Amino acid sequence: MKIGELSKRSGLSAHTLRFYEKQGLIQASNRSESNYRIYNSSDLATAKFIKRSRSMGFSLEEVEVFLSIRADKPAHICRDAKDIAQQKIKDVQIKIEEMQQVLVALHKLSDACCGGSESAEFCTIIEALEDSEAAVRTQSNISQEAQA
Amino acid sequence: MKIGELSKRSGLSAHTLRFYEKQGLIQASNRSESNYRIYNSSDLATAKFIKRSRSMGFSLEEVEVFLSIRADKPAHICRDAKDIAQQKIKDVQIKIEEMQQVLVALHKLSDACCGGSESAEFCTIIEALEDSEAAVRTQSNISQEAQA
DNA sequence: CTTGACCTTAGAGTATACTCTAAGGTCTAA
DNA sequence: TTAGACCTTAGAGTATACTCTAAGGTCAAG
């Protein structure tokens, strides 16, 4: 099949498939006389493998490692693959925690604000984004700090 | 104060402060004779305002809107600010949910794998990343699909 | 024989937010 | 006066993962 069909069957655009080729992730098993890329069902499996890996949050670099394990399984051990997965789990957990903290802060920010058509003169959102210490600090305090 | 001190006091690098200036977020209130940027305590408050907003997950574009509200509060209403906060809450919630789904999938992927020094020949991680349908499909099935 | 769908390449553009570089000018203290 | 810290600018580089463009070649159908 040509790149158009691989695209349809894999769900990756032709552009993306060529881009992945540049990155060394997938190669057409053949070329036609007119230099078109010709793929077989094994290439399709590889394309789908990459797509699944990406949907699990793995970077192209990580996918590359998976592909090399996949290409020569006896040369690798399970730990090779599991280490990547475990690290990704840690990364994702950390990101989720960070975002949850942001969410709590955002809720505090938002909940205090009436959100109505009142003038924003005393809008709690804008106030909360100001440095809290600055509010109780005078100009002279700041000058003193500058000297310190 | 010059940019170096604003940098120290705001926690934003001098590079970043100049970048924010290019983006129209912050301006030095003055220039020295030698063309150095001169900032005052109000500029420091603005720098900190931007930093806080960024730490809450707002994009520079959103920060720009907050700054314009902040710059002329009577010209804006609370809803202007709250809408941005609410939208950001939605965005963050969606991202958290997506990442939680990814996490569940990653756990399934990882937990099934021994992670030991066994050959990756039958590694469940690599297997799971293969298209599941493909596993029960034969070469002839695929050929038939290709014709369809 | 032409139209339209498909393919090719190298390279540029998109998005976000910085981060750094080069080449040079300024300032302060010893 | 000179070393070193600081400042200036325009513009390029970094990271990730695409996404698109231009200019052209290929191919099947009518």
PDB file of N, CA, C and O (backbone and C1' of nucleotides) in Angstrom, chain D residues 4-30:
ATOM      1  P    DG D   4      39.275  39.934  36.164  1.00  0.00           P
ATOM      2  O5'  DG D   4      37.773  40.309  36.549  1.00  0.00           O
ATOM      3  C5'  DG D   4      37.513  40.949  37.797  1.00  0.00           C
ATOM      4  C4'  DG D   4      36.082  41.440  37.810  1.00  0.00           C
ATOM      5  C3'  DG D   4      35.089  40.465  37.152  1.00  0.00           C
ATOM      6  O3'  DG D   4      33.956  40.380  37.990  1.00  0.00           O
ATOM      7  C1'  DG D   4      34.849  42.594  36.214  1.00  0.00           C
ATOM      8  P    DA D   5      32.915  39.193  37.806  1.00  0.00           P
ATOM      9  O5'  DA D   5      31.571  39.951  38.191  1.00  0.00           O
ATOM     10  C5'  DA D   5      31.584  40.997  39.167  1.00  0.00           C
ATOM     11  C4'  DA D   5      30.556  42.054  38.775  1.00  0.00           C
ATOM     12  C3'  DA D   5      29.250  41.462  38.236  1.00  0.00           C
ATOM     13  O3'  DA D   5      28.152  42.066  38.921  1.00  0.00           O
ATOM     14  C1'  DA D   5      30.086  43.086  36.751  1.00  0.00           C
ATOM     15  P    DC D   6      26.705  41.478  38.739  1.00  0.00           P
ATOM     16  O5'  DC D   6      26.096  42.437  37.605  1.00  0.00           O
ATOM     17  C5'  DC D   6      25.841  43.789  37.930  1.00  0.00           C
ATOM     18  C4'  DC D   6      25.700  44.595  36.670  1.00  0.00           C
ATOM     19  C3'  DC D   6      24.548  44.168  35.751  1.00  0.00           C
ATOM     20  O3'  DC D   6      23.384  44.915  36.074  1.00  0.00           O
ATOM     21  C1'  DC D   6      26.496  45.006  34.591  1.00  0.00           C
ATOM     22  P    DC D   7      22.044  44.568  35.351  1.00  0.00           P
ATOM     23  O5'  DC D   7      22.176  45.321  33.940  1.00  0.00           O
ATOM     24  C5'  DC D   7      22.034  46.736  33.889  1.00  0.00           C
ATOM     25  C4'  DC D   7      22.387  47.239  32.509  1.00  0.00           C
ATOM     26  C3'  DC D   7      21.521  46.678  31.378  1.00  0.00           C
ATOM     27  O3'  DC D   7      20.357  47.458  31.192  1.00  0.00           O
ATOM     28  C1'  DC D   7      23.829  46.817  30.757  1.00  0.00           C
ATOM     29  P    DT D   8      19.304  46.980  30.094  1.00  0.00           P
ATOM     30  O5'  DT D   8      20.039  47.218  28.694  1.00  0.00           O
ATOM     31  C5'  DT D   8      20.204  48.556  28.196  1.00  0.00           C
ATOM     32  C4'  DT D   8      20.719  48.514  26.765  1.00  0.00           C
ATOM     33  C3'  DT D   8      19.907  47.632  25.837  1.00  0.00           C
ATOM     34  O3'  DT D   8      18.787  48.339  25.342  1.00  0.00           O
ATOM     35  C1'  DT D   8      22.222  47.284  25.488  1.00  0.00           C
ATOM     36  P    DT D   9      17.595  47.513  24.733  1.00  0.00           P
ATOM     37  O5'  DT D   9      18.147  47.031  23.317  1.00  0.00           O
ATOM     38  C5'  DT D   9      18.526  47.993  22.323  1.00  0.00           C
ATOM     39  C4'  DT D   9      19.075  47.252  21.117  1.00  0.00           C
ATOM     40  C3'  DT D   9      18.122  46.216  20.564  1.00  0.00           C
ATOM     41  O3'  DT D   9      17.483  46.766  19.426  1.00  0.00           O
ATOM     42  C1'  DT D   9      20.319  45.274  20.869  1.00  0.00           C
ATOM     43  P    DA D  10      16.204  46.061  18.819  1.00  0.00           P
ATOM     44  O5'  DA D  10      16.853  45.039  17.783  1.00  0.00           O
ATOM     45  C5'  DA D  10      17.906  45.471  16.908  1.00  0.00           C
ATOM     46  C4'  DA D  10      18.497  44.256  16.231  1.00  0.00           C
ATOM     47  C3'  DA D  10      17.459  43.334  15.597  1.00  0.00           C
ATOM     48  O3'  DA D  10      17.928  42.941  14.311  1.00  0.00           O
ATOM     49  C1'  DA D  10      18.725  42.135  17.236  1.00  0.00           C
ATOM     50  P    DG D  11      17.020  42.086  13.340  1.00  0.00           P
ATOM     51  O5'  DG D  11      17.466  40.600  13.679  1.00  0.00           O
ATOM     52  C5'  DG D  11      18.864  40.284  13.715  1.00  0.00           C
ATOM     53  C4'  DG D  11      19.071  38.959  14.414  1.00  0.00           C
ATOM     54  C3'  DG D  11      18.110  37.853  13.974  1.00  0.00           C
ATOM     55  O3'  DG D  11      18.884  36.729  13.630  1.00  0.00           O
ATOM     56  C1'  DG D  11      18.318  37.897  16.290  1.00  0.00           C
ATOM     57  P    DA D  12      18.343  35.618  12.639  1.00  0.00           P
ATOM     58  O5'  DA D  12      19.066  34.324  13.202  1.00  0.00           O
ATOM     59  C5'  DA D  12      20.383  34.416  13.758  1.00  0.00           C
ATOM     60  C4'  DA D  12      20.506  33.425  14.893  1.00  0.00           C
ATOM     61  C3'  DA D  12      19.868  32.069  14.602  1.00  0.00           C
ATOM     62  O3'  DA D  12      20.815  31.071  14.935  1.00  0.00           O
ATOM     63  C1'  DA D  12      19.092  32.912  16.670  1.00  0.00           C
ATOM     64  P    DG D  13      20.528  29.539  14.684  1.00  0.00           P
ATOM     65  O5'  DG D  13      20.232  29.052  16.175  1.00  0.00           O
ATOM     66  C5'  DG D  13      21.174  29.310  17.213  1.00  0.00           C
ATOM     67  C4'  DG D  13      20.693  28.642  18.481  1.00  0.00           C
ATOM     68  C3'  DG D  13      20.111  27.260  18.253  1.00  0.00           C
ATOM     69  O3'  DG D  13      20.611  26.404  19.266  1.00  0.00           O
ATOM     70  C1'  DG D  13      18.507  28.629  19.332  1.00  0.00           C
ATOM     71  P    DT D  14      20.264  24.853  19.286  1.00  0.00           P
ATOM     72  O5'  DT D  14      19.103  24.859  20.359  1.00  0.00           O
ATOM     73  C5'  DT D  14      19.381  25.214  21.715  1.00  0.00           C
ATOM     74  C4'  DT D  14      18.182  24.848  22.555  1.00  0.00           C
ATOM     75  C3'  DT D  14      17.570  23.497  22.193  1.00  0.00           C
ATOM     76  O3'  DT D  14      17.710  22.630  23.309  1.00  0.00           O
ATOM     77  C1'  DT D  14      15.901  25.202  22.415  1.00  0.00           C
ATOM     78  P    DA D  15      17.553  21.033  23.090  1.00  0.00           P
ATOM     79  O5'  DA D  15      16.006  20.814  23.343  1.00  0.00           O
ATOM     80  C5'  DA D  15      15.454  21.119  24.620  1.00  0.00           C
ATOM     81  C4'  DA D  15      13.964  21.014  24.513  1.00  0.00           C
ATOM     82  C3'  DA D  15      13.499  19.861  23.620  1.00  0.00           C
ATOM     83  O3'  DA D  15      13.000  18.827  24.458  1.00  0.00           O
ATOM     84  C1'  DA D  15      12.243  21.888  23.237  1.00  0.00           C
ATOM     85  P    DT D  16      12.821  17.333  23.879  1.00  0.00           P
ATOM     86  O5'  DT D  16      11.366  17.388  23.280  1.00  0.00           O
ATOM     87  C5'  DT D  16      10.268  17.691  24.115  1.00  0.00           C
ATOM     88  C4'  DT D  16       9.046  17.773  23.256  1.00  0.00           C
ATOM     89  C3'  DT D  16       8.959  16.680  22.196  1.00  0.00           C
ATOM     90  O3'  DT D  16       7.860  15.849  22.508  1.00  0.00           O
ATOM     91  C1'  DT D  16       8.443  18.831  21.290  1.00  0.00           C
ATOM     92  P    DA D  17       7.652  14.467  21.740  1.00  0.00           P
ATOM     93  O5'  DA D  17       6.730  14.941  20.529  1.00  0.00           O
ATOM     94  C5'  DA D  17       5.499  15.592  20.816  1.00  0.00           C
ATOM     95  C4'  DA D  17       4.914  16.129  19.540  1.00  0.00           C
ATOM     96  C3'  DA D  17       4.986  15.146  18.354  1.00  0.00           C
ATOM     97  O3'  DA D  17       3.705  15.058  17.758  1.00  0.00           O
ATOM     98  C1'  DA D  17       5.712  17.254  17.724  1.00  0.00           C
ATOM     99  P    DC D  18       3.311  13.760  16.904  1.00  0.00           P
ATOM    100  O5'  DC D  18       3.929  14.064  15.468  1.00  0.00           O
ATOM    101  C5'  DC D  18       3.197  14.708  14.456  1.00  0.00           C
ATOM    102  C4'  DC D  18       2.886  16.132  14.823  1.00  0.00           C
ATOM    103  C3'  DC D  18       1.993  16.846  13.834  1.00  0.00           C
ATOM    104  O3'  DC D  18       0.970  17.526  14.513  1.00  0.00           O
ATOM    105  C1'  DC D  18       3.985  18.087  14.178  1.00  0.00           C
ATOM    106  P    DT D  19      -0.447  17.792  13.920  1.00  0.00           P
ATOM    107  O5'  DT D  19      -0.124  18.705  12.638  1.00  0.00           O
ATOM    108  C5'  DT D  19      -0.199  20.113  12.736  1.00  0.00           C
ATOM    109  C4'  DT D  19       0.284  20.740  11.460  1.00  0.00           C
ATOM    110  C3'  DT D  19      -0.372  20.216  10.175  1.00  0.00           C
ATOM    111  O3'  DT D  19      -1.246  21.237   9.736  1.00  0.00           O
ATOM    112  C1'  DT D  19       1.964  20.693   9.901  1.00  0.00           C
ATOM    113  P    DC D  20      -2.097  21.166   8.421  1.00  0.00           P
ATOM    114  O5'  DC D  20      -1.217  22.046   7.431  1.00  0.00           O
ATOM    115  C5'  DC D  20      -0.566  23.212   7.952  1.00  0.00           C
ATOM    116  C4'  DC D  20       0.489  23.700   6.964  1.00  0.00           C
ATOM    117  C3'  DC D  20       0.055  23.633   5.497  1.00  0.00           C
ATOM    118  O3'  DC D  20      -0.003  24.964   5.025  1.00  0.00           O
ATOM    119  C1'  DC D  20       2.304  22.865   5.797  1.00  0.00           C
ATOM    120  P    DT D  21      -0.521  25.265   3.570  1.00  0.00           P
ATOM    121  O5'  DT D  21       0.855  25.503   2.793  1.00  0.00           O
ATOM    122  C5'  DT D  21       1.864  26.321   3.374  1.00  0.00           C
ATOM    123  C4'  DT D  21       3.018  26.415   2.404  1.00  0.00           C
ATOM    124  C3'  DT D  21       2.599  26.398   0.933  1.00  0.00           C
ATOM    125  O3'  DT D  21       3.188  27.511   0.287  1.00  0.00           O
ATOM    126  C1'  DT D  21       4.282  24.771   1.341  1.00  0.00           C
ATOM    127  P    DA D  22       2.695  27.914  -1.155  1.00  0.00           P
ATOM    128  O5'  DA D  22       3.984  27.557  -2.019  1.00  0.00           O
ATOM    129  C5'  DA D  22       5.284  27.766  -1.461  1.00  0.00           C
ATOM    130  C4'  DA D  22       6.312  27.159  -2.378  1.00  0.00           C
ATOM    131  C3'  DA D  22       5.927  27.163  -3.853  1.00  0.00           C
ATOM    132  O3'  DA D  22       7.094  27.406  -4.623  1.00  0.00           O
ATOM    133  C1'  DA D  22       6.275  24.942  -3.131  1.00  0.00           C
ATOM    134  P    DA D  23       6.890  27.930  -6.134  1.00  0.00           P
ATOM    135  O5'  DA D  23       7.579  26.761  -6.965  1.00  0.00           O
ATOM    136  C5'  DA D  23       8.770  26.124  -6.477  1.00  0.00           C
ATOM    137  C4'  DA D  23       8.876  24.760  -7.112  1.00  0.00           C
ATOM    138  C3'  DA D  23       8.230  24.678  -8.505  1.00  0.00           C
ATOM    139  O3'  DA D  23       9.107  24.003  -9.379  1.00  0.00           O
ATOM    140  C1'  DA D  23       7.434  22.956  -7.131  1.00  0.00           C
ATOM    141  P    DG D  24       8.767  23.942 -10.967  1.00  0.00           P
ATOM    142  O5'  DG D  24       8.628  22.372 -11.186  1.00  0.00           O
ATOM    143  C5'  DG D  24       9.631  21.522 -10.620  1.00  0.00           C
ATOM    144  C4'  DG D  24       8.998  20.213 -10.293  1.00  0.00           C
ATOM    145  C3'  DG D  24       8.350  19.475 -11.469  1.00  0.00           C
ATOM    146  O3'  DG D  24       9.198  18.430 -11.889  1.00  0.00           O
ATOM    147  C1'  DG D  24       7.217  19.168  -9.415  1.00  0.00           C
ATOM    148  P    DG D  25       8.834  17.663 -13.228  1.00  0.00           P
ATOM    149  O5'  DG D  25       8.462  16.212 -12.687  1.00  0.00           O
ATOM    150  C5'  DG D  25       9.419  15.467 -11.924  1.00  0.00           C
ATOM    151  C4'  DG D  25       8.727  14.230 -11.398  1.00  0.00           C
ATOM    152  C3'  DG D  25       8.118  13.339 -12.489  1.00  0.00           C
ATOM    153  O3'  DG D  25       8.357  11.976 -12.152  1.00  0.00           O
ATOM    154  C1'  DG D  25       6.462  13.962 -10.943  1.00  0.00           C
ATOM    155  P    DT D  26       7.799  10.824 -13.103  1.00  0.00           P
ATOM    156  O5'  DT D  26       6.406  10.463 -12.422  1.00  0.00           O
ATOM    157  C5'  DT D  26       6.414   9.812 -11.150  1.00  0.00           C
ATOM    158  C4'  DT D  26       5.081   9.128 -10.915  1.00  0.00           C
ATOM    159  C3'  DT D  26       4.593   8.208 -12.033  1.00  0.00           C
ATOM    160  O3'  DT D  26       4.134   7.027 -11.386  1.00  0.00           O
ATOM    161  C1'  DT D  26       2.921   9.765 -11.483  1.00  0.00           C
ATOM    162  P    DC D  27       3.874   5.685 -12.188  1.00  0.00           P
ATOM    163  O5'  DC D  27       2.280   5.650 -12.198  1.00  0.00           O
ATOM    164  C5'  DC D  27       1.561   5.869 -10.981  1.00  0.00           C
ATOM    165  C4'  DC D  27       0.075   6.021 -11.279  1.00  0.00           C
ATOM    166  C3'  DC D  27      -0.431   5.229 -12.472  1.00  0.00           C
ATOM    167  O3'  DC D  27      -1.585   4.529 -12.063  1.00  0.00           O
ATOM    168  C1'  DC D  27      -1.139   7.454 -12.621  1.00  0.00           C
ATOM    169  P    DA D  28      -1.929   3.132 -12.825  1.00  0.00           P
ATOM    170  O5'  DA D  28      -3.524   3.176 -12.814  1.00  0.00           O
ATOM    171  C5'  DA D  28      -4.223   3.625 -11.641  1.00  0.00           C
ATOM    172  C4'  DA D  28      -5.481   4.349 -12.045  1.00  0.00           C
ATOM    173  C3'  DA D  28      -6.277   3.659 -13.164  1.00  0.00           C
ATOM    174  O3'  DA D  28      -7.621   3.567 -12.759  1.00  0.00           O
ATOM    175  C1'  DA D  28      -5.881   5.932 -13.705  1.00  0.00           C
ATOM    176  P    DA D  29      -8.710   2.849 -13.712  1.00  0.00           P
ATOM    177  O5'  DA D  29      -9.652   4.077 -14.082  1.00  0.00           O
ATOM    178  C5'  DA D  29     -10.033   5.018 -13.058  1.00  0.00           C
ATOM    179  C4'  DA D  29     -10.786   6.157 -13.702  1.00  0.00           C
ATOM    180  C3'  DA D  29     -11.796   5.743 -14.768  1.00  0.00           C
ATOM    181  O3'  DA D  29     -12.968   6.534 -14.634  1.00  0.00           O
ATOM    182  C1'  DA D  29     -10.211   7.229 -15.721  1.00  0.00           C
ATOM    183  P    DG D  30     -14.266   6.212 -15.508  1.00  0.00           P
ATOM    184  O5'  DG D  30     -14.319   7.413 -16.546  1.00  0.00           O
ATOM    185  C5'  DG D  30     -14.440   8.748 -16.080  1.00  0.00           C
ATOM    186  C4'  DG D  30     -14.321   9.719 -17.235  1.00  0.00           C
ATOM    187  C3'  DG D  30     -15.264   9.413 -18.422  1.00  0.00           C
ATOM    188  O3'  DG D  30     -15.752  10.634 -18.965  1.00  0.00           O
ATOM    189  C1'  DG D  30     -13.021   9.440 -19.185  1.00  0.00           C
TER     190       DG D  30
END
